XYZ file of C-alpha atoms in Angstrom:
776
model
C -33.672 -38.138 2.430
C -32.790 -40.030 -0.710
C -29.514 -41.791 -1.128
C -26.542 -39.731 -2.298
C -25.213 -40.922 -5.627
C -22.354 -39.059 -7.299
C -21.699 -40.280 -10.815
C -18.770 -38.530 -12.526
C -17.337 -38.712 -15.971
C -13.958 -37.069 -15.494
C -12.229 -35.743 -18.543
C -8.448 -35.485 -18.538
C -6.725 -33.171 -20.997
C -3.103 -33.400 -22.106
C -1.233 -30.128 -22.567
C -1.352 -30.850 -26.319
C -5.115 -31.227 -26.438
C -5.627 -35.037 -26.283
C -8.498 -36.295 -24.124
C -9.396 -39.559 -22.424
C -12.479 -40.406 -20.429
C -12.302 -42.165 -17.066
C -15.665 -43.236 -15.576
C -15.920 -42.813 -11.845
C -18.956 -43.708 -9.740
C -19.547 -43.395 -6.058
C -22.665 -45.162 -4.707
C -23.464 -45.175 -1.011
C -26.228 -47.125 0.712
C -29.137 -45.047 1.906
C -28.445 -45.505 5.613
C -24.724 -44.801 5.301
C -25.412 -41.670 3.285
C -27.779 -40.325 5.922
C -25.259 -40.995 8.692
C -22.459 -39.301 6.768
C -24.502 -36.205 5.994
C -25.716 -35.853 9.576
C -22.169 -36.198 10.910
C -20.856 -33.586 8.476
C -23.575 -31.089 9.366
C -23.185 -31.570 13.112
C -19.421 -31.366 13.022
C -19.460 -28.284 10.813
C -21.830 -26.412 13.104
C -19.895 -27.243 16.286
C -16.414 -26.447 15.013
C -15.529 -29.835 13.609
C -13.294 -30.941 10.838
C -14.682 -29.801 7.504
C -13.515 -26.270 6.750
C -13.690 -24.318 3.509
C -10.552 -22.563 2.401
C -9.691 -19.422 0.519
C -6.746 -18.523 -1.662
C -5.676 -16.121 1.053
C -5.463 -18.953 3.504
C -8.567 -17.815 5.383
C -10.657 -20.623 6.809
C -14.060 -19.428 5.671
C -17.154 -20.995 7.184
C -20.008 -19.099 5.593
C -23.011 -18.736 7.831
C -21.252 -20.032 10.920
C -20.945 -17.752 13.924
C -17.440 -17.434 15.318
C -16.290 -16.421 18.766
C -15.803 -12.659 18.697
C -15.517 -9.931 21.292
C -18.876 -8.450 22.298
C -17.988 -5.149 20.594
C -16.534 -4.176 17.278
C -15.145 -0.854 16.013
C -17.595 2.036 15.721
C -19.393 2.238 12.425
C -18.790 -1.390 11.611
C -22.130 -2.735 12.673
C -24.758 -4.008 10.284
C -26.833 -1.202 8.896
C -28.573 -3.348 6.315
C -31.015 -6.218 6.334
C -29.969 -9.600 7.677
C -29.997 -11.190 4.224
C -27.570 -8.616 2.826
C -25.087 -8.987 5.673
C -21.650 -10.203 4.627
C -20.736 -13.578 6.156
C -17.607 -14.583 4.247
C -14.575 -13.218 2.382
C -12.130 -14.579 -0.180
C -9.087 -12.836 -1.639
C -7.026 -13.563 -4.718
C -3.806 -11.823 -5.634
C -5.524 -8.542 -6.536
C -9.238 -9.147 -6.189
C -11.627 -9.755 -3.297
C -15.114 -11.255 -3.072
C -17.652 -11.100 -0.271
C -20.471 -13.554 0.410
C -23.796 -12.214 1.636
C -26.068 -14.237 3.873
C -28.643 -14.230 1.077
C -26.245 -16.252 -1.109
C -25.299 -13.336 -3.335
C -21.564 -12.776 -4.056
C -20.029 -9.312 -4.461
C -16.547 -8.780 -5.943
C -14.128 -5.939 -6.652
C -10.532 -5.347 -7.763
C -8.667 -6.800 -10.731
C -10.793 -8.260 -13.496
C -8.415 -8.891 -16.387
C -9.459 -12.562 -16.445
C -13.143 -11.919 -15.637
C -12.596 -13.072 -12.031
C -15.226 -10.599 -10.764
C -17.974 -12.515 -12.542
C -19.879 -9.439 -13.718
C -19.820 -10.332 -17.392
C -16.879 -8.051 -18.196
C -13.081 -7.907 -17.959
C -12.968 -4.370 -16.549
C -11.267 -3.940 -13.174
C -13.421 -2.230 -10.598
C -12.805 -0.401 -7.313
C -16.489 -0.518 -6.361
C -18.400 -3.562 -5.207
C -20.468 -5.340 -7.863
C -22.604 -8.470 -7.888
C -21.578 -11.706 -9.578
C -24.169 -12.323 -12.275
C -26.656 -15.150 -11.836
C -25.369 -16.386 -8.460
C -27.875 -16.198 -5.605
C -27.359 -19.380 -3.569
C -23.676 -19.479 -2.616
C -22.607 -20.711 0.822
C -18.808 -20.514 0.373
C -16.408 -18.621 -1.883
C -12.733 -19.080 -2.730
C -10.438 -17.048 -4.964
C -7.409 -18.026 -7.016
C -4.981 -15.980 -9.036
C -7.401 -15.143 -11.846
C -10.472 -17.198 -11.036
C -13.150 -17.486 -8.363
C -15.402 -20.344 -7.267
C -18.488 -20.685 -5.099
C -20.015 -23.689 -3.361
C -23.771 -23.614 -3.691
C -26.478 -24.732 -1.263
C -27.150 -27.898 -3.228
C -23.513 -29.048 -2.950
C -22.530 -28.145 -6.505
C -19.791 -25.709 -7.481
C -19.765 -22.779 -9.917
C -16.594 -21.010 -11.077
C -15.722 -18.019 -13.244
C -12.658 -16.168 -14.509
C -9.493 -17.562 -16.082
C -9.786 -21.035 -17.573
C -6.502 -21.385 -19.438
C -5.618 -24.535 -17.470
C -9.115 -25.831 -16.832
C -9.302 -24.343 -13.343
C -13.032 -23.739 -13.773
C -13.642 -27.475 -14.111
C -16.142 -27.193 -16.951
C -14.129 -29.344 -19.377
C -13.392 -26.477 -21.740
C -10.057 -25.067 -20.612
C -7.587 -23.826 -23.199
C -5.026 -21.091 -23.656
C -6.587 -17.630 -23.232
C -9.961 -19.020 -22.184
C -12.086 -17.412 -19.473
C -15.678 -17.316 -18.286
C -17.132 -13.899 -17.432
C -20.093 -15.455 -15.565
C -20.407 -18.474 -13.236
C -20.326 -21.870 -14.912
C -20.926 -25.220 -13.235
C -18.075 -27.614 -12.427
C -18.687 -30.828 -14.314
C -20.052 -33.893 -12.486
C -19.295 -32.702 -8.947
C -21.875 -33.171 -6.198
C -21.999 -33.263 -2.431
C -19.205 -30.715 -1.952
C -18.650 -29.508 1.613
C -15.511 -27.343 1.196
C -13.421 -25.664 -1.509
C -9.874 -24.407 -2.075
C -8.496 -22.344 -4.973
C -4.862 -22.118 -6.010
C -3.110 -20.082 -8.667
C -4.464 -22.100 -11.610
C -6.097 -25.073 -9.970
C -9.081 -25.775 -7.720
C -9.915 -28.479 -5.187
C -13.011 -29.655 -3.334
C -13.878 -31.956 -0.450
C -16.956 -34.142 -0.613
C -18.276 -36.248 2.224
C -15.639 -38.901 1.604
C -13.084 -37.781 -0.986
C -10.910 -34.947 -2.195
C -11.016 -33.815 -5.831
C -8.856 -31.356 -7.770
C -8.790 -29.974 -11.317
C -6.856 -27.514 -13.455
C -3.107 -27.002 -13.803
C -1.084 -30.055 -12.822
C 2.305 -29.470 -14.397
C 4.103 -29.799 -11.052
C 1.709 -32.326 -9.495
C -0.530 -29.882 -7.597
C -3.614 -32.057 -8.240
C -2.106 -34.936 -6.282
C -3.352 -37.692 -8.617
C 0.111 -39.165 -9.383
C 0.464 -37.712 -12.874
C 1.475 -34.345 -14.345
C -1.356 -33.922 -16.869
C -3.726 -30.961 -16.888
C -7.269 -31.986 -15.861
C -10.249 -30.025 -17.146
C -12.707 -31.753 -14.801
C -12.357 -33.072 -11.231
C -10.031 -36.009 -10.509
C -9.727 -37.760 -7.149
C -6.706 -37.231 -4.885
C -6.402 -40.842 -3.752
C -3.804 -40.489 -1.017
C -5.531 -37.570 0.713
C -7.703 -39.383 3.236
C -9.159 -38.172 6.488
C -8.995 -34.571 5.275
C -10.398 -31.935 7.599
C -9.206 -28.838 5.758
C -7.802 -28.087 2.315
C -5.763 -25.075 1.142
C -4.011 -24.219 -2.111
C -1.107 -21.963 -2.995
C 0.123 -20.816 -6.359
C 1.151 -24.290 -7.551
C 0.795 -26.536 -4.517
C -1.927 -27.980 -2.307
C -1.994 -28.922 1.379
C -4.474 -30.813 3.522
C -4.877 -30.890 7.287
C -5.999 -34.276 8.505
C -8.274 -34.887 11.435
C -5.306 -36.113 13.484
C -3.544 -32.720 13.112
C -0.934 -33.826 10.590
C -0.472 -31.888 7.358
C 0.042 -33.306 3.866
C 1.303 -31.274 0.891
C 1.937 -31.950 -2.778
C 2.763 -30.104 -5.999
C 5.360 -27.421 -6.719
C 8.247 -27.206 -4.275
C 10.791 -24.806 -5.734
C 10.696 -22.699 -2.582
C 10.155 -25.506 -0.094
C 6.410 -24.845 0.159
C 5.692 -28.558 0.720
C 7.596 -28.528 4.014
C 9.284 -31.890 3.519
C 12.813 -30.532 3.852
C 13.491 -30.687 0.096
C 12.852 -28.509 -2.938
C 11.690 -31.315 -5.210
C 8.168 -31.186 -6.596
C 6.046 -34.320 -6.214
C 2.506 -35.304 -7.076
C 2.032 -37.690 -4.159
C 0.797 -36.181 -0.864
C 3.607 -36.282 1.728
C 3.640 -35.315 5.376
C 5.044 -31.949 6.456
C 7.907 -32.339 8.901
C 7.654 -31.202 12.524
C 3.950 -30.264 12.314
C 1.924 -32.100 14.966
C -1.512 -31.173 16.211
C -2.158 -28.494 13.579
C -5.376 -26.599 14.156
C -5.534 -24.479 11.002
C -3.560 -24.178 7.760
C -3.270 -21.468 5.119
C -1.384 -20.992 1.866
C -0.614 -18.184 -0.552
C 1.720 -18.206 -3.523
C 4.769 -20.270 -2.576
C 4.218 -20.299 1.195
C 2.239 -22.379 3.686
C 1.540 -21.855 7.397
C -0.089 -23.877 10.169
C -1.121 -23.163 13.750
C 0.261 -25.506 16.404
C 2.030 -25.451 19.795
C 0.661 -22.000 20.652
C 2.101 -20.335 17.570
C 2.425 -20.479 13.806
C 4.907 -22.427 11.686
C 5.531 -21.371 8.080
C 7.535 -22.868 5.254
C 8.224 -22.006 1.612
C 9.307 -18.691 0.139
C 10.252 -16.186 2.848
C 8.358 -12.917 2.155
C 11.202 -10.772 3.527
C 14.392 -12.402 2.226
C 12.690 -14.112 -0.766
C 14.710 -17.222 0.108
C 13.515 -20.843 0.146
C 12.547 -22.332 3.538
C 12.032 -26.093 3.032
C 11.756 -26.585 6.805
C 9.144 -24.886 8.933
C 10.030 -21.768 10.939
C 8.086 -21.334 14.190
C 6.705 -17.970 15.349
C 5.482 -17.615 18.923
C 2.299 -15.623 19.492
C 1.055 -13.783 22.609
C -1.910 -16.171 22.713
C -2.875 -19.522 21.249
C -3.943 -18.886 17.633
C -7.212 -20.282 16.353
C -6.649 -19.300 12.737
C -3.820 -18.238 10.450
C -4.072 -16.083 7.307
C -1.338 -15.808 4.688
C -0.811 -13.082 2.083
C 1.874 -12.524 -0.483
C 4.041 -10.464 1.856
C 2.521 -10.761 5.313
C 0.905 -13.141 7.806
C -1.825 -12.693 10.415
C -3.227 -14.887 13.171
C -6.481 -14.690 15.101
C -7.111 -15.774 18.666
C -10.321 -17.409 19.850
C -11.438 -14.115 21.395
C -10.929 -12.251 18.089
C -7.578 -10.600 18.717
C -5.481 -10.191 15.561
C -1.684 -10.143 15.296
C 0.202 -9.573 12.034
C 3.811 -9.569 10.888
C 5.882 -9.361 7.704
C 6.449 -6.721 5.073
C 4.492 -3.511 5.442
C 5.482 -1.363 2.460
C 1.833 -0.727 1.567
C 0.511 -0.585 5.128
C -0.808 -4.141 4.860
C -0.331 -4.790 8.600
C -3.062 -2.263 9.508
C -0.906 -0.459 12.069
C -0.823 2.859 10.209
C 2.868 2.464 9.347
C 4.996 1.246 6.458
C 7.905 -0.341 8.278
C 8.343 -4.150 8.355
C 7.404 -6.063 11.508
C 9.461 -9.143 12.327
C 7.572 -10.371 15.401
C 3.762 -10.607 15.617
C 2.247 -7.219 16.390
C -1.278 -7.053 17.781
C -3.391 -4.913 15.437
C -5.742 -3.010 17.725
C -7.659 -1.647 14.716
C -8.691 -5.213 13.875
C -9.843 -6.295 17.308
C -13.094 -8.215 17.009
C -12.692 -9.089 13.342
C -14.237 -12.462 12.674
C -12.394 -13.195 9.422
C -9.483 -11.898 7.325
C -8.703 -12.234 3.625
C -5.139 -11.370 2.620
C -4.049 -10.511 -0.916
C -0.548 -9.861 -2.193
C -0.063 -6.483 -0.472
C -3.453 -5.717 1.013
C -6.042 -7.246 3.315
C -9.723 -7.091 4.194
C -11.506 -7.902 7.434
C -15.063 -8.942 8.199
C -16.683 -7.969 11.493
C -19.521 -9.766 13.213
C -21.994 -7.079 12.181
C -21.246 -7.744 8.512
C -19.097 -4.696 7.748
C -15.997 -5.118 5.575
C -12.903 -2.912 5.756
C -9.804 -3.098 3.580
C -6.345 -1.545 3.790
C -2.890 -1.655 2.208
C -1.917 -1.418 -1.460
C -4.752 -0.693 -3.847
C -3.688 -2.569 -6.980
C -6.609 -2.540 -9.425
C -8.990 -1.198 -6.784
C -8.659 -4.168 -4.417
C -9.520 -1.945 -1.414
C -13.020 -1.491 -2.799
C -13.207 2.117 -1.642
C -14.521 3.519 -4.913
C -11.313 5.331 -5.809
C -9.839 4.909 -9.262
C -8.019 1.562 -9.627
C -4.531 1.509 -8.203
C -4.959 4.742 -6.256
C -5.337 5.518 -2.585
C -7.344 8.441 -1.220
C -5.164 10.970 0.592
C -6.864 13.739 2.518
C -5.550 16.800 4.311
C -5.379 15.993 8.023
C -4.945 18.325 10.964
C -1.556 18.539 12.663
C -2.145 17.863 16.348
C -1.841 20.860 18.642
C -0.966 23.449 15.967
C -3.741 26.002 15.558
C -1.812 29.308 15.574
C 0.998 28.942 13.049
C 2.590 31.980 11.380
C 5.066 30.018 9.239
C 5.419 26.428 8.077
C 8.292 24.562 6.383
C 8.694 21.003 5.069
C 11.757 18.944 4.147
C 12.383 15.279 3.491
C 9.975 13.436 5.807
C 9.655 16.236 8.376
C 7.959 19.596 8.920
C 8.238 22.538 11.319
C 5.937 25.410 12.213
C 6.450 28.721 13.975
C 3.591 29.677 16.288
C 2.243 33.118 17.210
C 3.961 32.765 20.566
C 7.330 32.617 18.776
C 7.791 28.960 19.635
C 8.922 26.472 16.959
C 7.527 22.936 16.827
C 8.762 20.145 14.548
C 7.614 16.633 13.710
C 8.592 13.696 11.497
C 12.025 12.199 10.797
C 15.029 13.214 12.879
C 17.757 11.285 11.055
C 19.978 14.344 10.690
C 18.874 16.202 13.802
C 16.437 18.335 11.803
C 13.889 18.336 14.637
C 16.337 20.284 16.787
C 15.730 18.249 19.954
C 19.368 17.400 20.636
C 19.123 14.095 18.797
C 17.126 12.420 21.561
C 14.821 10.525 19.203
C 14.652 9.134 15.667
C 11.303 10.741 14.926
C 8.335 12.595 16.409
C 4.852 11.597 15.327
C 3.387 14.774 16.814
C 4.803 18.307 17.055
C 7.489 18.910 19.740
C 8.745 22.311 20.849
C 12.401 23.337 20.448
C 14.348 24.641 23.417
C 16.623 27.669 23.263
C 14.669 29.326 20.465
C 12.158 32.145 20.960
C 10.352 34.934 19.103
C 10.615 33.189 15.717
C 8.718 34.832 12.859
C 9.880 32.861 9.769
C 11.041 29.338 8.969
C 12.566 27.496 6.013
C 13.575 23.885 5.502
C 16.069 22.178 3.250
C 15.990 18.445 2.674
C 17.436 17.779 6.144
C 18.148 21.096 7.863
C 16.089 24.054 9.129
C 16.708 27.752 9.664
C 14.601 30.248 11.590
C 14.493 34.046 11.722
C 13.682 35.616 15.069
C 12.088 38.971 15.809
C 15.486 40.620 16.126
C 16.568 39.579 12.632
C 19.005 36.885 13.712
C 19.122 33.474 11.996
C 19.297 30.130 13.797
C 19.892 26.802 12.050
C 20.068 23.082 12.896
C 20.155 19.668 11.230
C 22.388 18.341 8.430
C 25.589 20.364 8.098
C 27.955 18.498 5.748
C 28.769 21.715 3.847
C 28.292 24.209 6.647
C 24.702 24.943 5.611
C 23.469 24.863 9.214
C 26.425 26.543 10.905
C 29.828 28.153 10.533
C 31.896 24.997 11.097
C 31.551 21.923 8.912
C 29.950 19.143 10.949
C 27.708 16.220 10.123
C 24.876 17.424 12.356
C 23.855 20.469 14.354
C 21.448 18.959 16.894
C 20.076 22.155 18.486
C 19.330 25.615 17.083
C 22.619 27.476 16.592
C 22.961 31.150 15.659
C 24.545 32.006 12.303
C 27.223 34.613 12.950
C 27.533 37.417 10.464
C 23.823 37.731 9.713
C 21.969 40.785 11.003
C 18.624 42.220 10.020
C 17.253 39.091 8.314
C 13.563 38.860 7.538
C 13.382 35.498 5.707
C 15.477 32.451 4.803
C 15.614 29.953 1.943
C 17.393 26.575 2.084
C 18.719 24.156 -0.518
C 20.444 20.799 -0.197
C 23.781 22.145 1.023
C 23.348 25.900 1.104
C 21.288 28.481 2.960
C 20.403 32.075 2.151
C 18.918 34.939 4.137
C 16.869 37.828 2.786
C 17.910 40.949 4.652
C 15.689 43.880 5.509
C 17.668 46.107 3.204
C 16.533 43.976 0.263
C 19.810 42.174 -0.390
C 20.722 38.497 0.078
C 23.492 36.674 1.939
C 24.269 32.934 1.515
C 26.461 30.311 3.208
C 27.353 26.652 2.795
C 27.980 25.200 -0.672
C 27.844 28.054 -3.225
C 27.599 27.798 -7.035
C 30.883 26.598 -8.525
C 31.812 24.577 -5.445
C 33.040 27.297 -3.038
C 32.064 26.928 0.592
C 32.116 29.145 3.632
C 30.240 31.424 5.959
C 27.724 34.113 5.020
C 28.590 36.131 1.927
C 26.532 38.785 0.162
C 25.198 37.874 -3.285
C 26.123 40.583 -5.769
C 23.742 42.066 -8.268
C 20.638 41.904 -6.083
C 18.636 44.805 -4.714
C 15.050 45.463 -3.735
C 14.395 41.746 -3.126
C 11.106 40.927 -1.393
C 10.982 37.100 -1.627
C 13.548 34.301 -1.659
C 13.306 30.596 -2.505
C 15.885 27.827 -2.937
C 15.923 24.559 -4.841
C 18.323 21.677 -4.448
C 21.315 23.568 -5.875
C 19.845 26.796 -7.160
C 18.287 29.911 -5.646
C 15.800 32.475 -6.923
C 14.836 35.934 -5.690
C 11.801 38.056 -6.534
C 12.166 41.800 -6.683
C 9.508 44.292 -5.742
C 9.045 45.170 -9.392
C 7.986 41.594 -10.274
C 11.146 40.274 -11.923
C 12.815 37.062 -10.769
C 16.563 36.429 -10.717
C 18.127 32.983 -10.235
C 21.635 31.550 -9.820
C 23.332 28.223 -9.160
C 23.156 24.884 -10.975
C 21.322 24.936 -14.306
C 21.572 21.415 -15.738
C 17.761 21.181 -16.016
C 17.097 24.793 -16.969
C 16.099 25.813 -13.448
C 17.656 29.289 -13.820
C 15.041 30.034 -16.488
C 17.067 32.566 -18.481
C 16.803 30.682 -21.783
C 20.233 29.040 -21.871
C 21.086 26.761 -24.767
C 21.877 23.079 -24.338
C 25.648 23.729 -24.304
C 25.285 26.061 -21.307
C 23.210 23.794 -19.086
C 26.171 22.032 -17.462
C 27.829 25.268 -16.332
C 26.657 26.749 -13.013
C 25.394 30.327 -13.139
C 27.623 32.235 -10.721
C 25.709 35.521 -10.606
C 21.951 36.116 -10.608
C 20.317 36.100 -14.052
C 16.821 37.327 -14.827
C 14.195 34.723 -15.697
C 13.148 35.301 -19.295
C 9.870 37.075 -20.074
C 8.779 37.303 -16.452
C 8.237 40.808 -15.077
C 4.990 40.577 -13.099
C 5.584 37.827 -10.516
C 3.797 38.113 -7.169
C 4.862 34.780 -5.613
C 7.770 32.350 -6.026
C 8.697 28.763 -5.151
C 11.661 26.540 -6.039
C 11.535 22.752 -6.132
C 14.481 20.393 -6.342
C 15.171 21.116 -10.013
C 12.358 23.394 -11.073
C 10.872 26.765 -10.171
C 7.424 28.330 -10.386
C 5.929 31.789 -10.053
C 2.456 33.253 -9.722
C 1.850 36.205 -12.047
C -0.425 39.179 -11.524
C -3.908 37.997 -12.411
C -3.412 34.564 -10.849
C -1.749 32.578 -13.639
C 1.161 30.287 -12.805
C 4.300 29.650 -14.868
C 7.089 27.124 -14.248
C 10.501 26.264 -15.686
C 13.282 23.701 -15.274
C 12.938 19.938 -14.639
C 9.791 18.362 -16.122
C 10.565 14.630 -16.243
C 7.785 13.970 -13.712
C 5.447 16.657 -15.107
C 6.150 18.940 -12.168
C 5.776 21.993 -14.430
C 2.071 21.237 -14.962
C 2.192 22.318 -18.587
C 0.960 19.057 -20.084
C 3.977 19.082 -22.401
C 6.334 16.173 -23.024
C 9.650 18.032 -22.902
C 11.727 17.090 -19.844
C 13.556 20.442 -19.690
C 12.253 23.997 -20.050
C 14.824 26.797 -19.907
C 12.157 29.525 -19.992
C 8.806 29.793 -18.176
C 5.915 27.736 -19.544
C 2.290 28.313 -18.411
C 0.676 25.805 -16.060
C -2.344 24.569 -17.973
C -5.824 25.709 -16.938
C -4.845 27.409 -13.703
C -6.297 30.817 -12.831
C -6.946 32.829 -9.679
C -3.906 31.601 -7.741
C -2.184 33.670 -5.048
C 0.636 31.376 -3.887
C 2.671 28.334 -4.877
C 4.783 25.622 -3.223
C 7.228 23.232 -4.892
C 8.594 19.876 -3.698
C 10.921 17.322 -5.201
C 8.636 16.035 -7.977
C 5.396 17.886 -7.359
C 4.018 21.416 -7.198
C 0.926 22.924 -5.600
C -0.735 26.311 -5.993
C -3.514 27.897 -3.982
C -6.065 30.693 -4.251
C -9.358 31.361 -2.509
C -10.454 27.974 -1.142
C -8.795 26.063 -3.932
C -5.628 23.940 -3.828
C -4.411 22.421 -7.097
C -1.398 20.115 -7.399
C 0.472 18.356 -10.189
C 3.466 16.076 -10.761
C 4.154 12.839 -8.867
C 1.557 11.862 -6.277
C 2.063 8.174 -5.516
C 2.485 8.964 -1.814
C -0.590 11.224 -1.762
C 1.322 14.523 -1.879
C -1.088 15.889 -4.503
C -3.995 15.546 -2.094
C -5.966 13.527 -4.643
C -6.269 9.772 -5.356
C -4.248 9.943 -8.593
C -0.607 8.767 -8.398
C 0.402 11.442 -10.915
C -1.043 14.460 -12.704
C 0.410 16.098 -15.813
C -1.795 19.142 -15.292
C -3.336 20.597 -12.110
C -5.662 18.289 -10.212
C -8.188 19.709 -7.780
C -6.920 18.993 -4.259
C -8.413 19.625 -0.814
C -10.600 22.688 -0.325
C -8.672 24.821 2.128
C -8.261 28.545 2.807
C -4.472 28.495 2.524
C -2.088 31.265 3.574
C 1.152 29.361 2.916
C 2.182 26.082 1.315
C 5.251 23.994 2.138
C 6.006 21.062 -0.128
C 8.343 18.362 1.141
C 9.780 15.402 -0.677
C 6.618 13.253 -0.623
C 4.219 15.286 1.488
C 2.651 18.730 1.542
C 1.647 21.021 4.407
C -0.549 24.101 4.344
C -0.836 26.889 6.870
C -4.439 28.025 6.849
C -5.455 31.634 7.205
C -6.845 30.938 10.654
C -3.466 29.533 11.791
C -4.138 25.802 11.693
C -1.814 23.496 9.756
C -2.963 20.625 7.588
C -0.739 18.077 5.850
C -1.236 15.264 3.365
C 0.832 12.632 1.564
C 3.474 10.222 2.783
C 3.602 9.649 6.535
C 6.094 6.826 7.069
C 8.146 8.992 9.396
C 5.245 10.786 11.061
C 5.724 13.854 8.853
C 2.005 14.601 8.763
C 2.092 15.266 12.511
C -1.197 13.512 13.160
C 0.082 11.078 15.761
C -0.286 8.170 13.347
C 1.858 6.943 10.462
C 0.751 6.126 6.951
C -1.229 8.260 4.497
C -4.452 6.223 4.398
C -3.404 2.848 5.714
C -5.837 2.125 8.509
C -8.870 0.038 7.562
C -11.387 1.956 5.485
C -14.907 0.699 5.058
C -15.812 -0.761 1.687
C -18.808 1.236 0.412
C -21.842 -0.922 -0.168
C -20.920 -3.707 2.272
């Protein structure tokens, strides 16, 4: 082995464009070089001190086996050749890269700064290869750039270069490299770290950094931007290096931690909020085993737990002193994301905590977790890479799975950027439904036996179980209710019609909508006195109506104009065969095909063609919807209504601010029916708060808002009908952010938001459990 000689000509750039050249040479005797290299190799293989770092805080050791459980989740084994197996991950804010054993690097997600290295600036939700890179052994990812350590000890970077973070000496405002470019005069690198706009590397004896240095994150005692590597003189004995948005930290071999750079949020852990360019020791951290950084936060494992300092992801407050979190086992690694933290034990158990609004904790829910929660779905994962609101895991077999928010396609699942796949899923234990109803975060179904089951949120007692629980993740039967043939749901109350024509209601009752007396909640099914011979019900926010067998309608609760009270017949209606209610309006379909509506009309939901001056006056008596005489089905949403016409066309009217009318038009209010664009052959329709769905044959088409998956398609919104799940639907029930369908065979399937268990699948979250990244 020849002697290692690293001769560098480091170029420093002022923010204004001035340059100076500082020669730097490092010459080691042949024998010393051999000893150093041998020590580094041996230590690296047997779990020693030199560890590569990722922007996510993951301690990536490409090619090194890690202690994992003997099994990993089904389907996550290696189905490809050994050389194509993934051995390392790195995550930026909204992009992820994977390292194959062959040395190839694959990336996906955001690409606005060319950080995917594919020669373009187009974001991508499918995995693609970095061009011209075939010998990588480590990868790290920053905010808008990515770097790889190569087998020969050199480094190549690509992506944003506005502050010289690529280290090629050519950084300037707006600059980027769409393909890998070599870091100038850097040899013998054994580990890397990437921050927001700066990059660092460890060689056999020194630490170097380059890029943005306006708050001292390069640690070289000045605040000038460096376009090529500069030595961090005070960082000696470094075993591990990590970088956050504008700060850098190093774990020494003795277990102490040094940090330098930006400190607005206390991310340097020195008890102050003053930035400094000189590495300083983090208080109260002794015997650290692993460190990680992301954005303005840093964490370290020690004393059987994890200590973190910097910007608190929950309160968004500064934490200049470390906060200790106890774990159920001694952590071997810590991983930090923008909103969440995870730790891994030596036997590959994973625990996570923090914000969970995008399902980033992999527990199938969207509620925050304050204390570490063991993620059973991640058991056996050998490595994690955390982004801002998502995460990916690598299993021993080489499979990669990602979950959480899908900004710019960071989940790598092939869906359109920024969109999650939402599929119709079976409701557990319900295979014989005759009626289904959905409200805000809950649903109910009537079975052929006459039993009623409900699931989801129970905040207002809408599950009818006596208020014994806050929610049900799976369907639960209601006591005291039998022989039910029809159901309807308002936002937070439910009514049922039994075989004898009596009506029973429960749930929210602020205006008497669920019972005769005004109470906050009716916790168990209670009969509505004064109603006989009912065959169907329709519920709004604060009112309820029953369709009687004689073809007339009776309503109770909050009536148009503000009057309240028990059941009262609605005048001017006869021969009614179908009833539907919106938030504060009601519509009825007659046997002849006409539709009559009454109630609030501020968004044109009555559909009778009122002028602008009339929209703020409630319609006290039913008025016929204009130019509609052949309706065969009806549904009311919160502020809009829709009908299916003979021949299968669909028309809608009322509120259109979220495109819930499906017309493709820009007007936010339609006071007369407008055709839903391109929709034929429909037999039924269901309307929610901001979305609408229609069905016919085996087709389900939805439009409006779909960011929670209620449209049944990956798109977060659709101005015109989007093809949803293929189902043979008999009845649709659209809730606030979810949709349920009763199939002709009696089964019930739901899709969309599931934070409160409203899909009835036993889990929570629409598509939040780890999904395999195609191609890896």
